[in-house]
Coordinates of C-alpha atoms in Angstrom, one line a residue:
Chain V
X1 CA 96.7 4.4 433.0
X2 CA 100.1 4.7 432.9
X3 CA 103.4 3.7 434.1
X4 CA 106.6 5.6 434.0
X5 CA 109.9 2.9 433.7
X6 CA 113.1 4.3 435.3
X7 CA 115.3 6.2 433.9
X8 CA 118.4 4.3 435.5
X9 CA 116.7 0.6 432.4
X10 CA 115.8 3.3 430.4
X11 CA 117.5 6.2 429.8
X12 CA 115.5 7.9 427.7
X13 CA 111.5 8.4 430.0
X14 CA 109.1 5.0 428.0
X15 CA 105.4 5.1 429.4
X16 CA 104.1 1.9 429.5
X17 CA 99.7 2.2 428.6
X18 CA 98.3 -0.9 430.6
X19 CA 95.5 -1.9 428.3
X20 CA 91.7 -2.0 429.7
X21 CA 90.3 -5.8 430.1
X22 CA 86.9 -7.1 430.4
X23 CA 86.3 -7.5 434.5
X24 CA 85.4 -11.4 434.9
X25 CA 81.0 -11.3 436.3
X26 CA 80.8 -12.1 439.4
X27 CA 78.2 -14.6 438.9
X28 CA 77.6 -17.7 436.6
X29 CA 76.4 -16.5 433.2
X30 CA 73.1 -18.7 435.0
X31 CA 72.5 -16.5 438.1
X32 CA 70.1 -14.9 437.2
X33 CA 67.6 -16.4 435.0
X34 CA 64.8 -16.0 435.1
X35 CA 64.8 -12.4 434.9
X36 CA 67.7 -12.1 432.5
X37 CA 68.7 -15.6 430.5
X38 CA 72.4 -16.8 429.9
X39 CA 72.2 -16.0 426.4
X40 CA 71.3 -13.0 427.0
X41 CA 74.0 -12.7 430.1
X42 CA 76.6 -13.8 427.5
X43 CA 76.4 -12.2 424.4
X44 CA 76.5 -8.3 426.5
X45 CA 79.1 -9.8 428.7
X46 CA 81.3 -11.6 425.9
X47 CA 81.0 -9.9 422.8
X48 CA 79.3 -6.8 423.2
X49 CA 80.9 -5.5 426.4
X50 CA 84.2 -7.1 425.5
X51 CA 84.1 -5.3 421.9
X52 CA 84.0 -1.3 424.3
X53 CA 87.2 -3.0 425.5
X54 CA 88.4 -4.0 422.7
X55 CA 87.7 -1.1 420.9
X56 CA 88.5 1.6 424.4
X57 CA 92.2 0.0 423.7
X58 CA 92.7 0.9 419.8
X59 CA 91.0 3.7 420.6
X60 CA 93.3 5.0 423.4
X61 CA 96.3 3.8 421.0
X62 CA 95.7 5.3 418.5
X63 CA 95.6 9.2 420.4
X64 CA 98.6 8.3 421.9
X65 CA 100.2 7.9 418.6
X66 CA 98.0 11.3 417.7
X67 CA 100.1 12.8 421.0
X68 CA 103.1 11.8 420.3
X69 CA 102.2 13.7 416.2
X70 CA 101.1 16.0 418.7
X71 CA 98.5 15.7 415.8
X72 CA 95.5 17.4 418.5
X73 CA 92.8 17.1 414.6
X74 CA 93.1 13.5 415.2
X75 CA 93.0 13.8 419.2
X76 CA 89.7 15.6 418.8
X77 CA 88.8 12.8 416.4
X78 CA 89.2 10.5 418.7
X79 CA 86.3 12.1 421.1
X80 CA 83.3 10.6 419.8
X81 CA 85.3 6.8 419.7
X82 CA 86.5 7.8 423.5
X83 CA 82.7 8.7 425.1
X84 CA 81.5 5.7 423.2
X85 CA 83.9 2.4 424.1
X86 CA 84.9 4.2 427.4
X87 CA 82.2 4.8 428.1
X88 CA 80.8 1.1 427.5
X89 CA 83.5 -0.2 429.8
X90 CA 83.3 2.2 432.6
X91 CA 78.7 1.3 432.1
X92 CA 78.7 -2.5 431.7
X93 CA 81.6 -2.6 435.0
X94 CA 79.1 -0.7 437.1
X95 CA 76.1 -3.1 435.6
X96 CA 77.0 -6.3 436.3
X97 CA 78.6 -5.4 440.0
X98 CA 75.2 -4.1 440.7
X99 CA 73.0 -6.8 440.0
X100 CA 73.3 -10.1 442.5
X101 CA 71.0 -14.1 442.6
X102 CA 70.4 -12.8 445.7
X103 CA 70.4 -9.5 445.9
X104 CA 67.8 -8.2 448.5
X105 CA 66.3 -5.2 449.8
X106 CA 68.5 -1.5 450.2
X107 CA 69.1 -1.0 453.6
X108 CA 71.0 1.5 456.6
X109 CA 72.0 4.0 455.0
X110 CA 70.7 4.2 451.3
X111 CA 67.6 3.7 452.8
X112 CA 67.4 6.9 454.0
X113 CA 68.4 8.5 451.3
X114 CA 65.3 7.4 449.0
X115 CA 63.4 7.7 452.0
X116 CA 64.0 10.8 452.3
X117 CA 64.7 12.1 449.0
X118 CA 61.0 10.2 446.9
X119 CA 59.6 9.4 450.0
X120 CA 59.3 5.2 449.9
X121 CA 61.9 2.5 447.7
X122 CA 58.5 2.4 445.5
X123 CA 57.9 5.7 444.9
X124 CA 62.0 5.3 444.2
X125 CA 61.6 3.0 442.2
X126 CA 58.3 4.2 439.9
X127 CA 59.9 7.2 439.0
X128 CA 63.7 5.1 438.8
X129 CA 61.0 2.7 435.3
X130 CA 58.5 5.4 434.2
X131 CA 62.3 7.2 433.0
X132 CA 64.4 4.5 432.4
X133 CA 60.9 3.0 429.8
X134 CA 60.5 6.0 428.8
X135 CA 64.2 7.5 426.8
X136 CA 64.0 6.7 423.1
X137 CA 67.4 4.6 421.0
X138 CA 70.0 3.0 423.0
X139 CA 70.9 3.9 426.8
X140 CA 70.9 4.6 430.5
X141 CA 68.8 4.5 433.3
X142 CA 70.5 5.4 436.2
X143 CA 69.9 6.7 439.8
X144 CA 73.4 9.0 441.0
X145 CA 74.6 10.8 443.7
X146 CA 74.6 14.7 443.9
X147 CA 77.9 15.7 446.1
X148 CA 77.1 18.6 445.8
X149 CA 73.5 19.1 447.1
X150 CA 74.1 15.5 449.1
X151 CA 71.0 13.7 446.6
X152 CA 70.2 11.7 445.1
X153 CA 69.0 11.4 441.3
X154 CA 67.7 10.2 439.0
X155 CA 68.0 10.2 435.1
X156 CA 69.5 9.1 432.1
X157 CA 72.3 8.8 429.6
X158 CA 72.6 8.6 424.8
X159 CA 74.2 6.0 423.2
X160 CA 76.4 5.3 426.3
X161 CA 77.5 8.5 427.6
X162 CA 79.1 7.6 431.3
X163 CA 77.0 9.4 433.9
X164 CA 79.3 11.2 436.1
X165 CA 81.5 12.2 432.7
X166 CA 78.9 13.8 431.0
X167 CA 76.0 14.9 434.4
X168 CA 78.6 15.5 437.9
X169 CA 75.7 12.4 439.1
X170 CA 78.4 9.5 441.3
X171 CA 77.2 6.0 439.2
X172 CA 74.8 3.4 442.3
X173 CA 72.4 1.9 440.2
X174 CA 72.5 1.5 436.2
X175 CA 69.5 -0.3 434.5
X176 CA 71.2 -1.2 430.3
X177 CA 67.8 -0.2 428.5
X178 CA 70.1 -1.0 425.1
X179 CA 67.8 -3.6 423.2
X180 CA 71.0 -5.8 422.7
X181 CA 70.7 -6.2 426.9
X182 CA 66.7 -7.5 427.3
X183 CA 64.9 -8.7 423.5
X184 CA 66.1 -12.2 423.4
X185 CA 64.2 -12.6 426.5
X186 CA 61.1 -9.6 426.7
X187 CA 61.1 -8.6 422.8
X188 CA 59.8 -4.8 422.7
X189 CA 58.1 -5.3 426.2
X190 CA 61.1 -3.0 427.3
X191 CA 58.8 -2.0 430.4
X192 CA 58.4 -6.4 431.1
X193 CA 62.4 -6.1 431.1
X194 CA 63.0 -3.4 433.8
X195 CA 60.1 -4.9 435.6
X196 CA 61.1 -7.9 436.5
X197 CA 65.0 -6.2 436.4
X198 CA 64.3 -4.7 440.1
X199 CA 64.3 -8.4 441.4
X200 CA 68.2 -8.9 440.9
X201 CA 69.3 -6.1 442.3
X202 CA 72.2 -6.2 444.5
X203 CA 71.5 -3.2 446.9
X204 CA 74.7 -4.1 449.2
X205 CA 77.1 -3.0 445.6
X206 CA 74.6 0.1 446.1
X207 CA 75.4 1.6 449.2
X208 CA 79.0 0.4 449.3
X209 CA 78.5 3.1 445.9
X210 CA 76.6 5.6 447.8
X211 CA 78.5 5.9 450.9
X212 CA 81.6 6.4 449.1
X213 CA 80.0 9.4 446.8
X214 CA 79.8 10.4 450.5
X215 CA 83.5 10.5 451.1
Chain U
X1 CA 46.0 15.6 407.8
X2 CA 42.5 18.3 408.6
X3 CA 39.0 18.3 407.0
X4 CA 37.0 21.5 408.0
X5 CA 34.1 21.0 407.7
X6 CA 31.5 23.5 405.9
X7 CA 30.1 26.4 408.1
X8 CA 26.8 26.3 406.3
X9 CA 26.3 23.0 408.7
X10 CA 27.8 24.7 412.5
X11 CA 27.7 28.5 411.2
X12 CA 29.2 29.7 414.3
X13 CA 32.2 27.6 414.2
X14 CA 35.1 25.5 411.7
X15 CA 35.6 22.7 413.1
X16 CA 38.9 20.8 412.4
X17 CA 38.8 17.3 413.0
X18 CA 42.1 14.4 412.8
X19 CA 41.9 11.8 410.1
X20 CA 43.8 9.6 412.1
X21 CA 47.3 7.4 411.3
X22 CA 47.2 4.0 410.5
X23 CA 49.2 1.1 410.3
X24 CA 50.7 -0.2 405.9
X25 CA 50.2 -2.8 405.3
X26 CA 53.5 -5.4 404.0
X27 CA 53.8 -5.8 400.5
X28 CA 54.3 -9.8 401.2
X29 CA 54.4 -12.0 403.4
X30 CA 55.8 -11.5 406.9
X31 CA 58.2 -15.0 405.5
X32 CA 58.4 -13.2 401.7
X33 CA 61.8 -11.9 402.3
X34 CA 63.1 -15.3 404.4
X35 CA 65.7 -16.1 404.7
X36 CA 67.6 -12.1 405.5
X37 CA 65.4 -11.5 407.7
X38 CA 63.3 -13.9 409.9
X39 CA 59.0 -13.5 409.6
X40 CA 59.9 -13.1 413.4
X41 CA 62.0 -9.8 413.0
X42 CA 59.2 -8.9 410.8
X43 CA 56.3 -9.1 412.4
X44 CA 57.8 -7.5 416.2
X45 CA 58.6 -5.2 414.0
X46 CA 55.8 -3.9 412.0
X47 CA 52.5 -5.2 414.5
X48 CA 55.0 -4.0 417.7
X49 CA 57.0 -1.8 416.9
X50 CA 55.5 -0.1 414.3
X51 CA 52.7 0.2 415.0
X52 CA 53.2 1.0 418.9
X53 CA 55.2 4.5 416.7
X54 CA 51.8 5.1 414.9
X55 CA 49.4 5.0 417.8
X56 CA 52.0 7.4 420.2
X57 CA 52.3 9.4 417.5
X58 CA 48.2 9.9 417.4
X59 CA 47.9 9.9 421.1
X60 CA 51.0 12.7 420.5
X61 CA 48.8 14.7 418.1
X62 CA 45.6 13.8 419.4
X63 CA 47.3 16.5 422.9
X64 CA 49.1 18.4 421.0
X65 CA 45.7 19.8 419.4
X66 CA 44.7 20.2 422.8
X67 CA 47.4 22.0 424.4
X68 CA 47.1 24.3 420.7
X69 CA 43.7 24.9 421.7
X70 CA 44.3 26.5 425.2
X71 CA 46.5 27.9 424.3
X72 CA 49.1 26.0 425.9
X73 CA 52.4 26.6 424.2
X74 CA 54.5 24.9 426.6
X75 CA 52.8 21.9 426.4
X76 CA 53.5 22.2 422.4
X77 CA 57.0 22.6 422.5
X78 CA 57.1 19.6 425.3
X79 CA 55.2 17.6 422.6
X80 CA 57.3 17.6 419.7
X81 CA 59.8 15.5 421.3
X82 CA 57.3 13.0 421.1
X83 CA 56.2 14.0 417.7
X84 CA 59.9 13.4 416.2
X85 CA 61.0 10.4 417.9
X86 CA 57.1 8.4 416.9
X87 CA 56.4 10.4 413.8
X88 CA 59.9 10.2 412.4
X89 CA 59.3 6.0 413.0
X90 CA 56.6 5.6 411.8
X91 CA 57.8 7.5 407.7
X92 CA 61.2 6.0 408.8
X93 CA 59.2 2.6 408.9
X94 CA 57.2 3.1 405.9
X95 CA 59.0 3.8 403.6
X96 CA 61.9 0.7 405.1
X97 CA 58.8 -2.0 404.0
X98 CA 59.1 -0.2 399.9
X99 CA 62.6 -0.6 400.4
X100 CA 62.5 -4.7 400.7
X101 CA 61.6 -6.7 398.5
X102 CA 62.0 -10.8 398.4
X103 CA 63.6 -10.7 394.8
X104 CA 65.9 -7.4 395.3
X105 CA 68.0 -6.8 392.0
X106 CA 70.3 -4.6 391.0
X107 CA 69.9 -0.8 390.4
X108 CA 69.4 -0.2 386.6
X109 CA 68.7 3.3 384.4
X110 CA 68.4 6.8 385.5
X111 CA 69.4 5.5 389.0
X112 CA 72.2 3.5 388.4
X113 CA 73.2 6.8 386.4
X114 CA 73.3 8.6 389.9
X115 CA 75.4 6.4 392.1
X116 CA 77.8 5.7 389.3
X117 CA 78.1 9.5 388.7
X118 CA 78.1 10.3 392.5
X119 CA 80.2 7.6 394.3
X120 CA 81.9 5.9 390.9
X121 CA 80.7 2.7 391.3
X122 CA 77.6 0.6 393.0
X123 CA 80.2 -1.4 394.5
X124 CA 81.7 1.7 396.2
X125 CA 78.2 3.8 397.3
X126 CA 77.7 0.1 398.9
X127 CA 80.7 0.0 400.8
X128 CA 80.3 3.4 402.0
X129 CA 75.8 2.1 403.4
X130 CA 78.4 0.1 405.2
X131 CA 80.7 1.0 407.1
X132 CA 78.5 4.1 407.6
X133 CA 75.6 1.2 409.1
X134 CA 78.4 -1.2 410.7
X135 CA 79.2 2.1 412.9
X136 CA 76.2 3.6 413.5
X137 CA 76.9 4.5 417.7
X138 CA 73.3 3.3 419.4
X139 CA 70.3 3.4 417.1
X140 CA 69.4 5.2 414.1
X141 CA 69.7 4.7 410.2
X142 CA 71.8 4.7 407.7
X143 CA 70.0 6.4 404.5
X144 CA 70.9 7.1 401.2
X145 CA 70.0 10.3 399.2
X146 CA 68.4 12.7 397.2
X147 CA 69.8 16.3 397.5
X148 CA 68.0 17.8 395.5
X149 CA 69.8 21.6 395.2
X150 CA 72.9 19.8 394.1
X151 CA 70.7 17.2 392.5
X152 CA 73.9 14.9 394.7
X153 CA 72.6 11.4 396.4
X154 CA 74.7 11.4 399.2
X155 CA 74.4 9.1 401.9
X156 CA 73.6 10.1 406.1
X157 CA 73.3 8.3 409.1
X158 CA 70.1 9.6 411.4
X159 CA 70.4 8.4 415.1
X160 CA 67.1 7.5 416.8
X161 CA 64.3 8.0 414.8
X162 CA 65.0 11.5 413.8
X163 CA 63.7 11.5 409.8
X164 CA 65.9 11.9 407.6
X165 CA 64.1 14.7 405.2
X166 CA 63.0 17.5 408.0
X167 CA 66.5 16.5 409.9
X168 CA 68.8 16.8 406.2
X169 CA 66.9 18.8 404.8
X170 CA 67.9 15.8 401.7
X171 CA 65.1 13.2 400.6
X172 CA 65.2 9.7 401.4
X173 CA 65.6 7.2 399.0
X174 CA 66.9 4.2 401.6
X175 CA 67.0 2.8 404.8
X176 CA 68.8 0.5 406.9
X177 CA 67.4 0.5 410.3
X178 CA 70.1 -0.7 412.5
X179 CA 68.5 -1.0 415.7
X180 CA 69.0 -3.7 417.8
X181 CA 65.6 -4.6 417.1
X182 CA 66.5 -4.8 413.5
X183 CA 68.0 -7.5 413.1
X184 CA 69.0 -9.1 416.5
X185 CA 66.7 -11.9 416.3
X186 CA 68.3 -13.3 413.6
X187 CA 72.9 -12.1 413.9
X188 CA 72.9 -11.1 417.7
X189 CA 75.5 -8.8 417.9
X190 CA 76.3 -9.3 414.5
X191 CA 75.1 -5.9 412.8
X192 CA 78.1 -6.1 409.6
X193 CA 76.3 -9.5 408.7
X194 CA 73.2 -8.9 408.6
X195 CA 73.9 -5.1 406.3
X196 CA 75.7 -7.5 404.4
X197 CA 72.0 -9.8 403.9
X198 CA 70.2 -7.0 403.9
X199 CA 70.9 -5.6 400.2
X200 CA 70.5 -8.6 398.7
X201 CA 66.4 -7.7 399.1
X202 CA 66.5 -4.1 398.2
X203 CA 63.9 -3.4 396.3
X204 CA 65.1 -0.8 394.0
X205 CA 62.5 -0.8 391.9
X206 CA 61.2 1.8 394.9
X207 CA 64.8 3.1 394.8
X208 CA 64.5 4.8 391.4
X209 CA 60.8 5.6 391.9
X210 CA 61.6 7.5 394.9
X211 CA 64.4 10.1 393.0
X212 CA 62.4 10.1 389.5
X213 CA 59.2 11.9 392.6
X214 CA 62.3 13.5 394.1
X215 CA 63.7 15.5 390.9
X216 CA 60.7 16.2 390.2

C-alpha cells in the first residue's frame, strides 16, 4: 500500500499511497452467459465494484489525513467505510477469478478435501447452496479454509464483510447474493441463480487458493 | 392473533386458533406509480417479495407454536430470527404501500408544523432522509419516525427487515425501502435517482394520519 521515497531525494521521509484499481475481468462481459448476463456483468464490474474501489481510495485518503492530525475519533469513525468498501473490493476481486466460462470440476487435493469434509461434492454444494440462499438481506456465501483445523468450512457474511478479517477463514469460493448480482435476470428467484452459478465455477482457481492457504 | 374457543364446547381443553397473516391489497393499480416506480417492480415487490414474507411468517409462527406446545425453548429462540425477518418484512411493506400515492402532494397542517419544528424545513427533512437512504450499507430501510417520549420526529435506519418500532421504539411514519429489489430493474445501481424520485409519490396524508395516531 505504501512506498517510501529515498531520503536522498527528499530530506524528510515521505510515503506515497498506491491507489487501489479495478482489476480487469479475465473474460469478456458476455462470457458467462447464459448463467450471468452481459448486462449484469457490466453493471456489477463497472458500476458496483468500481464504486467500492473509488470509495475505498477516498476513505483511505481521509484516514491518512486524520492519522497525520492524530485525529483518532475520525480514524475510528472511518472504520465502517473501510470495511464496507475494502470488503467490497476484496470480495469482488476474488469473485471474478472464481468464475469462468469453462470451469470444469474439482480435482486433486481440492476434491479430496471436499470429500473428506463433506462426503461428496454434491453434499458440499447442497450445504453451500442452502446457506447462501437463506442469507437475510445482502451478503455472501463462502467456502473457506480453516488453517487451524485444516478443514474446509461453509459460512456466510453480511453485506461486504470480508471473510478472512471477519472469521479468520481463508476465502476459496464466494457466492455474491446481493440482489444486484442476479436480479435483472433471475428477479426474486435467488435459488435459481445459485443453482446455475455452479455451472461456471473456476475450480482451478479454487484449488490454487486452497494450495496457497495450506502453505 | 389468537381466538380462544369456548370451554363449553370442549370442556377439557382450551384451543388456540391462530389467524393467518395475509397479503394486503395495494390501494392503487400496479402501474399507478409510474413513471417513478414501474408496474414490473410493483408487481414483483408485492406479489413475490411481500407475499413471501407473509407465507414465511405464517410458517414461522406455526413452527413457533408447535415448539411452544412441546416446551421446546431452544427451537422457539432459534425461530426468532425468522420471525423478525419475515414479520418485519410484512410490517414494513404493509406500511410502504400506504405511504405511496400516485398523486403525491406535500405535508400540511400538524405534520408540516412538526417537520418544521424538528428539521427547520421540509427541504431539510428531504435532504436528511435522502442522504440516510443513499448511504445505507447493504439492504435496509430509512425511516421518518415519531418519538413518543420526546414528542419529536427523527430519521432512523434499520438493516434488512428489522421493523422500526420493535427495534428503536420510534413509531414509523414514512419508510424508504432501499433493498435493491425496490428499484434495481428501473434505476440499476443509481439508488440516488430512485430516492430522489420517490419523494414525488409520497402520500403525505397517510404520513399525517400515522403521526396523529401516534400522538394519541
